C-alpha cells in the first residue's frame, strides 16, 4: 500500500519482491507454496497473504521473510482470490472448490487461525469486496455475477438460508418483474441447495417477501449484458471494483473462446419498487473488445487509484483506457446507452502474452507481467 514493494505471484511456486522505484530485485521466496501462486494481498504495510493451487493460504511479514507467519488450511481446491475486510479485520478467500472462507487473522497461531465457510456457489471464478466492504461480488464461469448486499461477515450463511432479492439480466430497460426473465445458462444456476439443483422462483419470492426490504447478506443474481455475446454464453474471468465503489469492471470471454470484452457496470443504488421486483443494481455503461490473444489464460485488469483509467492486458502489452478522451471521472460522463471505452495509450514491451497489470497506489507507475515471466514497469507521460 505504501508502494515500497512490488510483489509478483509466479507459476512455479515462487513469489518475487522488487523495489518499484529502483526496479531492483529484493528477494525470491522460492518455495512460497507447493504449487502455482495465484494471488497476493497486503493486509497492511508489512503483512501480506498469498494463495495457491496447493489449496492453502500463507501469511508473510516483510520484516521476516525467511519463514511464513502461518499457513491456512480450509479449501479443497485451487485458491484464486484474497480479500481483506478492513472494518472487521477478517481475511476472505475464494477457490475453485466454490467456497468463500472467512479467516480470523487476529487469532493466528503457527498452526493456522479460526475460519468458517461463509458462502458456496458452483463455477466460482473471482470474489471481491467493495472498497467500503458493504458488498461482496462473485463471478462465475457460467456467466453469472452474484452480489451480496449489506454484507455482514460475522453472520454465518448456510446454503440456501440467505434471502434472494433478484435474479435477472442486467439491462438499461425498465424493471423486470420475474426472475424467469434472467435466461439462465444451460450449465445451471450458480446457487443451489445440497447440490441438488437451482433454487426455485417460488423460493426466491417467498424469501424476499418474508425478509422484506434489504436484509443483511441479501443475494442478487445477475447475468451481465455482454456486447457481441448474443446467446452463446460467457465466462467472467476477471472482476475488479472502482476505488470509489461506483462501478465494477469485468473481463468476459465467450464460451466459444473467440471473443473477449472489457466491460464497466455502474452501481445503481436505491430502494426497490417492491421486495419481489427491485430494479437491477448494475447497468452497462462502457465496453471495449479485447485482442483475444492467449486463449484460455485469465487476464487481470485494474482501475487506476483515482478510478479515471483502466489498465488492460492487450496481447503483448497493455492498453490504458478512459471513459472519455480526457480521462474524466465516471460520474461526469455516464452515457444513456453503453459507449466504447476510449484508448488513451498503448504500451508494448513484452515478448509474450500479458496476463496481469497493476497501478501503483501512490505514484504514476504501472506494472505488467507476461506468461514468460517478465515484469515491466512503466511511467507513462501524457
Short mmCIF file of C-alpha atoms in Angstrom, two decimals:
data_model
loop_
_atom_site.label_atom_id
_atom_site.label_comp_id
_atom_site.label_asym_id
_atom_site.label_seq_id
_atom_site.Cartn_x
_atom_site.Cartn_y
_atom_site.Cartn_z
CA UNK A 1 0.00 0.00 0.00
CA UNK A 2 2.87 2.46 0.63
CA UNK A 3 4.48 1.50 -2.72
CA UNK A 4 7.74 0.32 -1.14
CA UNK A 5 7.47 -3.23 -2.51
CA UNK A 6 6.11 -4.81 -5.68
CA UNK A 7 5.16 -8.46 -5.17
CA UNK A 8 4.78 -10.93 -8.03
CA UNK A 9 2.93 -14.26 -7.94
CA UNK A 10 4.56 -16.88 -10.16
CA UNK A 11 3.60 -20.18 -11.73
CA UNK A 12 6.47 -22.25 -10.28
CA UNK A 13 5.80 -21.91 -6.53
CA UNK A 14 7.66 -18.58 -6.29
CA UNK A 15 6.92 -15.09 -5.03
CA UNK A 16 9.22 -12.31 -6.22
CA UNK A 17 9.75 -8.98 -4.46
CA UNK A 18 11.05 -5.85 -6.20
CA UNK A 19 11.75 -2.23 -5.32
CA UNK A 20 9.39 -0.43 -7.75
CA UNK A 21 11.38 2.80 -7.56
CA UNK A 22 14.81 1.39 -8.48
CA UNK A 23 13.43 -1.76 -10.22
CA UNK A 24 15.91 -3.82 -8.20
CA UNK A 25 15.14 -7.38 -7.18
CA UNK A 26 14.81 -7.62 -3.38
CA UNK A 27 14.11 -11.29 -2.68
CA UNK A 28 12.73 -14.52 -4.11
CA UNK A 29 10.54 -16.77 -1.96
CA UNK A 30 11.48 -19.87 -3.94
CA UNK A 31 9.15 -22.28 -2.14
CA UNK A 32 6.38 -19.97 -1.04
CA UNK A 33 3.91 -22.74 -1.87
CA UNK A 34 3.93 -26.26 -3.27
CA UNK A 35 2.13 -25.28 -6.46
CA UNK A 36 1.39 -22.19 -8.57
CA UNK A 37 0.94 -18.92 -6.65
CA UNK A 38 -2.23 -17.18 -7.79
CA UNK A 39 -2.79 -14.01 -5.82
CA UNK A 40 -1.15 -11.69 -3.29
CA UNK A 41 -2.94 -9.30 -0.94
CA UNK A 42 -1.45 -6.85 1.55
CA UNK A 43 -3.30 -6.54 4.84
CA UNK A 44 -1.21 -3.52 5.87
CA UNK A 45 2.24 -2.12 5.03
CA UNK A 46 4.09 -5.20 6.33
CA UNK A 47 1.75 -8.22 6.43
CA UNK A 48 0.61 -9.90 3.22
CA UNK A 49 -1.15 -13.10 2.20
CA UNK A 50 -0.55 -15.43 -0.74
CA UNK A 51 -2.78 -18.17 -2.12
CA UNK A 52 -2.00 -21.13 -4.30
CA UNK A 53 -3.14 -24.12 -6.30
CA UNK A 54 -1.83 -26.20 -3.39
CA UNK A 55 -5.17 -25.27 -1.69
CA UNK A 56 -3.50 -23.16 1.05
CA UNK A 57 -3.10 -19.52 2.02
CA UNK A 58 0.12 -18.27 3.59
CA UNK A 59 0.69 -15.17 5.73
CA UNK A 60 4.03 -13.34 5.43
CA UNK A 61 5.76 -10.48 7.25
CA UNK A 62 8.06 -8.23 5.20
CA UNK A 63 10.38 -7.93 8.21
CA UNK A 64 10.95 -11.69 8.39
CA UNK A 65 10.60 -13.36 5.00
CA UNK A 66 12.64 -16.47 5.75
CA UNK A 67 9.60 -18.20 7.25
CA UNK A 68 5.84 -17.88 6.91
CA UNK A 69 3.83 -16.37 9.73
CA UNK A 70 1.42 -19.29 9.29
CA UNK A 71 -0.26 -21.50 6.70
CA UNK A 72 -4.05 -21.61 6.44
CA UNK A 73 -5.81 -24.87 5.52
CA UNK A 74 -9.51 -24.99 4.66
CA UNK A 75 -10.01 -25.04 0.88
CA UNK A 76 -10.16 -28.30 -1.04
CA UNK A 77 -9.18 -26.95 -4.48
CA UNK A 78 -7.13 -24.17 -6.06
CA UNK A 79 -7.36 -20.90 -4.09
CA UNK A 80 -7.63 -17.99 -6.51
CA UNK A 81 -8.65 -14.86 -4.61
CA UNK A 82 -7.85 -12.99 -1.38
CA UNK A 83 -9.73 -10.01 0.04
CA UNK A 84 -9.45 -8.21 3.38
CA UNK A 85 -12.25 -6.52 5.31
CA UNK A 86 -10.61 -3.53 6.97
CA UNK A 87 -13.66 -3.00 9.21
CA UNK A 88 -13.66 -6.43 10.85
CA UNK A 89 -10.02 -7.31 10.06
CA UNK A 90 -11.16 -10.59 8.58
CA UNK A 91 -9.40 -12.27 5.67
CA UNK A 92 -11.69 -13.56 2.91
CA UNK A 93 -10.60 -16.16 0.34
CA UNK A 94 -12.27 -18.00 -2.53
CA UNK A 95 -11.31 -21.01 -4.62
CA UNK A 96 -12.37 -23.37 -7.34
CA UNK A 97 -14.00 -25.57 -4.69
CA UNK A 98 -16.79 -22.95 -4.80
CA UNK A 99 -16.21 -21.84 -1.23
CA UNK A 100 -15.76 -18.37 0.22
CA UNK A 101 -13.99 -18.80 3.57
CA UNK A 102 -13.56 -16.23 6.38
CA UNK A 103 -10.34 -16.26 8.46
CA UNK A 104 -9.85 -14.50 11.80
CA UNK A 105 -6.23 -13.35 11.43
CA UNK A 106 -6.38 -11.67 14.85
CA UNK A 107 -6.15 -15.13 16.42
CA UNK A 108 -3.48 -16.70 14.23
CA UNK A 109 -1.01 -19.27 15.54
CA UNK A 110 1.71 -21.23 13.78
CA UNK A 111 -0.90 -23.90 13.09
CA UNK A 112 -3.31 -21.50 11.37
CA UNK A 113 -6.27 -19.44 12.52
CA UNK A 114 -10.03 -19.89 13.13
CA UNK A 115 -12.10 -19.98 9.96
CA UNK A 116 -15.58 -20.74 8.67
CA UNK A 117 -17.24 -21.32 5.32
CA UNK A 118 -19.22 -18.17 4.53
CA UNK A 119 -20.72 -18.90 1.12
CA UNK A 120 -20.74 -21.55 -1.59
CA UNK A 121 -21.60 -21.45 -5.28
CA UNK A 122 -20.84 -23.61 -8.27
CA UNK A 123 -18.48 -22.42 -11.04
CA UNK A 124 -16.91 -19.73 -8.82
CA UNK A 125 -14.18 -17.73 -10.57
CA UNK A 126 -13.47 -14.49 -8.68
CA UNK A 127 -14.63 -12.75 -5.50
CA UNK A 128 -14.21 -9.10 -4.49
CA UNK A 129 -15.29 -6.75 -1.71
CA UNK A 130 -16.31 -3.17 -2.46
CA UNK A 131 -13.95 -0.52 -1.00
CA UNK A 132 -16.30 0.13 1.93
CA UNK A 133 -16.79 -3.66 2.40
CA UNK A 134 -20.58 -3.26 2.17
CA UNK A 135 -20.94 -5.70 -0.75
CA UNK A 136 -19.34 -8.92 -1.93
CA UNK A 137 -19.27 -9.64 -5.66
CA UNK A 138 -18.68 -13.13 -7.05
CA UNK A 139 -18.24 -14.01 -10.73
CA UNK A 140 -18.72 -17.47 -12.21
CA UNK A 141 -17.53 -19.35 -15.27
CA UNK A 142 -21.20 -19.80 -16.22
CA UNK A 143 -21.67 -16.06 -16.79
CA UNK A 144 -23.37 -15.14 -13.53
CA UNK A 145 -22.48 -12.25 -11.25
CA UNK A 146 -23.60 -12.62 -7.64
CA UNK A 147 -23.85 -9.66 -5.28
CA UNK A 148 -24.27 -9.98 -1.51
CA UNK A 149 -25.71 -6.66 -0.32
CA UNK A 150 -25.37 -5.16 3.19
CA UNK A 151 -22.55 -7.57 3.87
CA UNK A 152 -22.10 -9.00 7.35
CA UNK A 153 -19.15 -11.39 7.50
CA UNK A 154 -19.89 -12.25 11.11
CA UNK A 155 -23.22 -13.77 10.13
CA UNK A 156 -22.79 -17.40 9.16
CA UNK A 157 -24.56 -18.33 5.92
CA UNK A 158 -25.82 -21.83 5.36
CA UNK A 159 -26.50 -22.79 1.76
CA UNK A 160 -29.98 -21.61 0.82
CA UNK A 161 -30.56 -19.57 4.00
CA UNK A 162 -29.78 -16.16 2.53
CA UNK A 163 -32.68 -14.05 1.19
CA UNK A 164 -32.62 -13.79 -2.60
CA UNK A 165 -33.85 -10.43 -3.79
CA UNK A 166 -33.15 -10.53 -7.52
CA UNK A 167 -32.26 -12.86 -10.35
CA UNK A 168 -32.17 -11.19 -13.73
CA UNK A 169 -30.20 -9.99 -16.70
CA UNK A 170 -28.66 -6.54 -16.48
CA UNK A 171 -30.25 -4.15 -18.95
CA UNK A 172 -30.90 -0.45 -19.21
CA UNK A 173 -34.63 -1.01 -19.70
CA UNK A 174 -37.39 -0.84 -17.11
CA UNK A 175 -37.72 -3.26 -14.20
CA UNK A 176 -38.13 -6.94 -14.97
CA UNK A 177 -40.84 -8.44 -12.83
CA UNK A 178 -39.96 -12.13 -12.98
CA UNK A 179 -36.77 -13.95 -12.10
CA UNK A 180 -37.54 -16.22 -15.05
CA UNK A 181 -36.56 -13.33 -17.34
CA UNK A 182 -32.93 -13.74 -16.40
CA UNK A 183 -32.48 -16.51 -19.03
CA UNK A 184 -30.27 -18.84 -17.00
CA UNK A 185 -27.34 -20.53 -18.72
CA UNK A 186 -27.64 -24.14 -19.77
CA UNK A 187 -24.97 -25.03 -17.20
CA UNK A 188 -27.44 -24.22 -14.44
CA UNK A 189 -27.94 -21.66 -11.72
CA UNK A 190 -24.94 -20.80 -9.55
CA UNK A 191 -26.88 -21.16 -6.30
CA UNK A 192 -28.10 -24.48 -5.04
CA UNK A 193 -29.25 -26.42 -2.02
CA UNK A 194 -27.25 -29.53 -1.15
CA UNK A 195 -26.04 -29.67 -4.80
CA UNK A 196 -29.45 -30.99 -5.82
CA UNK A 197 -30.43 -28.18 -8.18
CA UNK A 198 -31.12 -24.46 -8.52
CA UNK A 199 -33.26 -22.51 -6.12
CA UNK A 200 -36.77 -22.17 -7.45
CA UNK A 201 -38.51 -18.91 -8.33
CA UNK A 202 -41.08 -19.68 -5.62
CA UNK A 203 -38.31 -19.91 -3.01
CA UNK A 204 -36.87 -16.61 -4.22
CA UNK A 205 -40.19 -14.82 -3.98
CA UNK A 206 -41.08 -16.22 -0.56
CA UNK A 207 -37.65 -15.35 0.84
CA UNK A 208 -37.95 -11.81 -0.45
CA UNK A 209 -41.44 -11.35 0.90
CA UNK A 210 -40.55 -12.88 4.26
CA UNK A 211 -37.45 -10.76 4.75
CA UNK A 212 -38.81 -7.62 3.08
CA UNK A 213 -36.67 -4.62 2.11
CA UNK A 214 -32.92 -5.21 2.17
CA UNK A 215 -31.81 -7.62 4.93
CA UNK A 216 -28.15 -8.31 5.66
CA UNK A 217 -26.38 -10.54 3.12
CA UNK A 218 -29.28 -10.39 0.66
CA UNK A 219 -28.30 -12.01 -2.63
CA UNK A 220 -28.68 -10.61 -6.13
CA UNK A 221 -28.07 -12.92 -9.08
CA UNK A 222 -27.31 -11.28 -12.44
CA UNK A 223 -26.32 -12.34 -15.93
CA UNK A 224 -24.48 -9.20 -17.06
CA UNK A 225 -25.12 -7.91 -20.54
CA UNK A 226 -22.02 -8.51 -22.69
CA UNK A 227 -21.71 -6.93 -26.18
CA UNK A 228 -21.32 -9.40 -29.02
CA UNK A 229 -22.18 -12.32 -26.77
CA UNK A 230 -25.58 -12.98 -28.32
CA UNK A 231 -26.85 -16.30 -26.93
CA UNK A 232 -23.55 -18.17 -26.76
CA UNK A 233 -22.90 -17.56 -23.07
CA UNK A 234 -19.79 -16.16 -21.47
CA UNK A 235 -17.30 -16.69 -18.67
CA UNK A 236 -16.48 -13.81 -16.30
CA UNK A 237 -12.76 -14.34 -15.79
CA UNK A 238 -11.65 -11.11 -14.10
CA UNK A 239 -13.52 -8.93 -11.61
CA UNK A 240 -12.39 -5.59 -10.16
CA UNK A 241 -14.08 -2.74 -8.27
CA UNK A 242 -13.88 1.02 -8.84
CA UNK A 243 -11.78 2.53 -5.99
CA UNK A 244 -14.70 4.78 -5.03
CA UNK A 245 -17.22 1.95 -5.23
CA UNK A 246 -19.06 3.43 -8.21
CA UNK A 247 -18.73 0.54 -10.64
CA UNK A 248 -17.47 -2.96 -11.30
CA UNK A 249 -15.03 -3.91 -14.05
CA UNK A 250 -15.35 -7.29 -15.77
CA UNK A 251 -13.27 -9.20 -18.31
CA UNK A 252 -15.52 -11.66 -20.13
CA UNK A 253 -14.80 -14.30 -22.73
CA UNK A 254 -17.35 -16.14 -24.85
CA UNK A 255 -17.95 -19.82 -24.23
CA UNK A 256 -16.61 -20.48 -27.72
CA UNK A 257 -13.46 -18.57 -26.68
CA UNK A 258 -13.43 -16.43 -29.84
CA UNK A 259 -14.23 -13.05 -28.22
CA UNK A 260 -13.09 -11.12 -25.16
CA UNK A 261 -14.61 -7.96 -23.73
CA UNK A 262 -13.79 -5.46 -21.00
CA UNK A 263 -17.00 -4.04 -19.53
CA UNK A 264 -17.82 -1.39 -16.92
CA UNK A 265 -21.08 -1.60 -14.96
CA UNK A 266 -22.34 1.31 -12.85
CA UNK A 267 -23.85 0.55 -9.45
CA UNK A 268 -27.43 1.83 -9.31
CA UNK A 269 -28.48 2.37 -5.72
CA UNK A 270 -31.98 3.00 -4.50
CA UNK A 271 -34.94 1.45 -2.75
CA UNK A 272 -36.74 -1.33 -4.64
CA UNK A 273 -40.17 -0.70 -6.07
CA UNK A 274 -41.33 -3.78 -4.18
CA UNK A 275 -39.39 -6.55 -2.43
CA UNK A 276 -40.01 -9.17 -5.12
CA UNK A 277 -39.03 -6.91 -8.01
CA UNK A 278 -36.39 -4.30 -7.22
CA UNK A 279 -34.57 -2.69 -10.07
CA UNK A 280 -31.32 -4.23 -11.25
CA UNK A 281 -28.38 -2.73 -9.35
CA UNK A 282 -25.91 -2.78 -12.27
CA UNK A 283 -26.01 -1.02 -15.64
CA UNK A 284 -23.57 -1.48 -18.51
CA UNK A 285 -22.03 1.92 -19.26
CA UNK A 286 -18.79 1.27 -21.20
CA UNK A 287 -17.14 -1.61 -23.02
CA UNK A 288 -14.40 -2.48 -25.50
CA UNK A 289 -13.46 -5.62 -27.39
CA UNK A 290 -10.08 -7.12 -26.48
CA UNK A 291 -7.40 -8.76 -28.63
CA UNK A 292 -8.31 -12.32 -27.55
CA UNK A 293 -4.64 -13.37 -27.68
CA UNK A 294 -3.58 -16.18 -25.35
CA UNK A 295 -6.88 -18.01 -25.30
CA UNK A 296 -7.61 -19.92 -22.12
CA UNK A 297 -5.48 -17.67 -19.91
CA UNK A 298 -7.07 -15.25 -17.46
CA UNK A 299 -6.05 -11.60 -17.89
CA UNK A 300 -6.31 -9.47 -14.77
CA UNK A 301 -7.10 -5.79 -15.34
CA UNK A 302 -7.38 -2.90 -12.88
CA UNK A 303 -8.54 0.64 -12.18
CA UNK A 304 -6.13 3.49 -11.51
CA UNK A 305 -6.14 4.70 -7.86
CA UNK A 306 -8.37 7.65 -8.77
CA UNK A 307 -10.67 5.48 -10.90
CA UNK A 308 -10.25 7.59 -14.04
CA UNK A 309 -8.36 5.00 -16.09
CA UNK A 310 -8.32 1.26 -16.68
CA UNK A 311 -5.19 -0.73 -17.42
CA UNK A 312 -6.00 -3.79 -19.50
CA UNK A 313 -3.72 -6.60 -20.79
CA UNK A 314 -3.78 -6.44 -24.58
CA UNK A 315 -1.81 -9.10 -26.48
CA UNK A 316 1.91 -8.46 -25.74
CA UNK A 317 1.29 -5.18 -23.91
CA UNK A 318 -1.30 -3.15 -22.05
CA UNK A 319 -3.86 -0.53 -23.02
CA UNK A 320 -4.76 2.45 -20.89
CA UNK A 321 -8.49 3.08 -21.29
CA UNK A 322 -10.64 6.02 -20.23
CA UNK A 323 -14.34 6.76 -20.06
CA UNK A 324 -13.68 9.62 -22.48
CA UNK A 325 -10.62 11.05 -24.24
CA UNK A 326 -9.92 13.42 -21.30
CA UNK A 327 -9.81 10.72 -18.58
CA UNK A 328 -12.84 12.24 -16.88
CA UNK A 329 -14.50 10.81 -13.78
CA UNK A 330 -17.07 8.10 -14.49
CA UNK A 331 -19.87 10.14 -12.88
CA UNK A 332 -19.12 13.06 -15.23
CA UNK A 333 -19.52 11.07 -18.44
CA UNK A 334 -22.23 8.49 -17.87
CA UNK A 335 -23.88 7.73 -21.24
CA UNK A 336 -27.55 6.91 -21.73
CA UNK A 337 -26.55 3.77 -23.63
CA UNK A 338 -23.38 1.70 -23.39
CA UNK A 339 -20.45 3.50 -25.06
CA UNK A 340 -16.97 2.37 -26.13
CA UNK A 341 -14.07 2.90 -23.74
CA UNK A 342 -11.51 5.31 -25.18
CA UNK A 343 -7.96 4.10 -25.80
CA UNK A 344 -5.63 6.65 -24.17
CA UNK A 345 -2.29 4.94 -24.74
CA UNK A 346 -0.90 1.51 -25.67
CA UNK A 347 2.32 0.23 -24.12
CA UNK A 348 4.11 -2.81 -25.57
CA UNK A 349 7.32 -4.18 -24.05
CA UNK A 350 6.75 -7.93 -23.68
CA UNK A 351 7.54 -10.85 -25.94
CA UNK A 352 4.68 -12.98 -24.63
CA UNK A 353 1.02 -12.61 -23.65
CA UNK A 354 0.46 -10.15 -20.79
CA UNK A 355 -1.65 -11.71 -18.04
CA UNK A 356 -1.72 -9.07 -15.31
CA UNK A 357 -1.31 -5.35 -14.76
CA UNK A 358 -1.41 -3.08 -11.71
CA UNK A 359 -1.23 0.65 -10.98
CA UNK A 360 0.95 1.94 -8.16
CA UNK A 361 -1.32 3.15 -5.34
CA UNK A 362 0.72 6.32 -4.82
CA UNK A 363 2.73 7.20 -7.97
CA UNK A 364 2.25 7.48 -11.73
CA UNK A 365 3.57 3.99 -12.36
CA UNK A 366 2.18 0.78 -13.83
CA UNK A 367 3.46 -2.79 -13.67
CA UNK A 368 2.67 -5.64 -16.05
CA UNK A 369 3.61 -9.31 -16.12
CA UNK A 370 3.59 -11.75 -19.03
CA UNK A 371 3.33 -15.50 -19.48
CA UNK A 372 7.09 -16.00 -19.91
CA UNK A 373 7.76 -14.39 -16.51
CA UNK A 374 8.95 -10.90 -17.40
CA UNK A 375 7.79 -7.98 -15.26
CA UNK A 376 7.78 -4.47 -16.78
CA UNK A 377 7.44 -1.09 -15.04
CA UNK A 378 6.14 1.99 -16.84
CA UNK A 379 5.97 5.69 -16.02
CA UNK A 380 3.66 6.95 -18.77
CA UNK A 381 3.83 10.55 -19.90
CA UNK A 382 0.81 12.19 -21.46
#
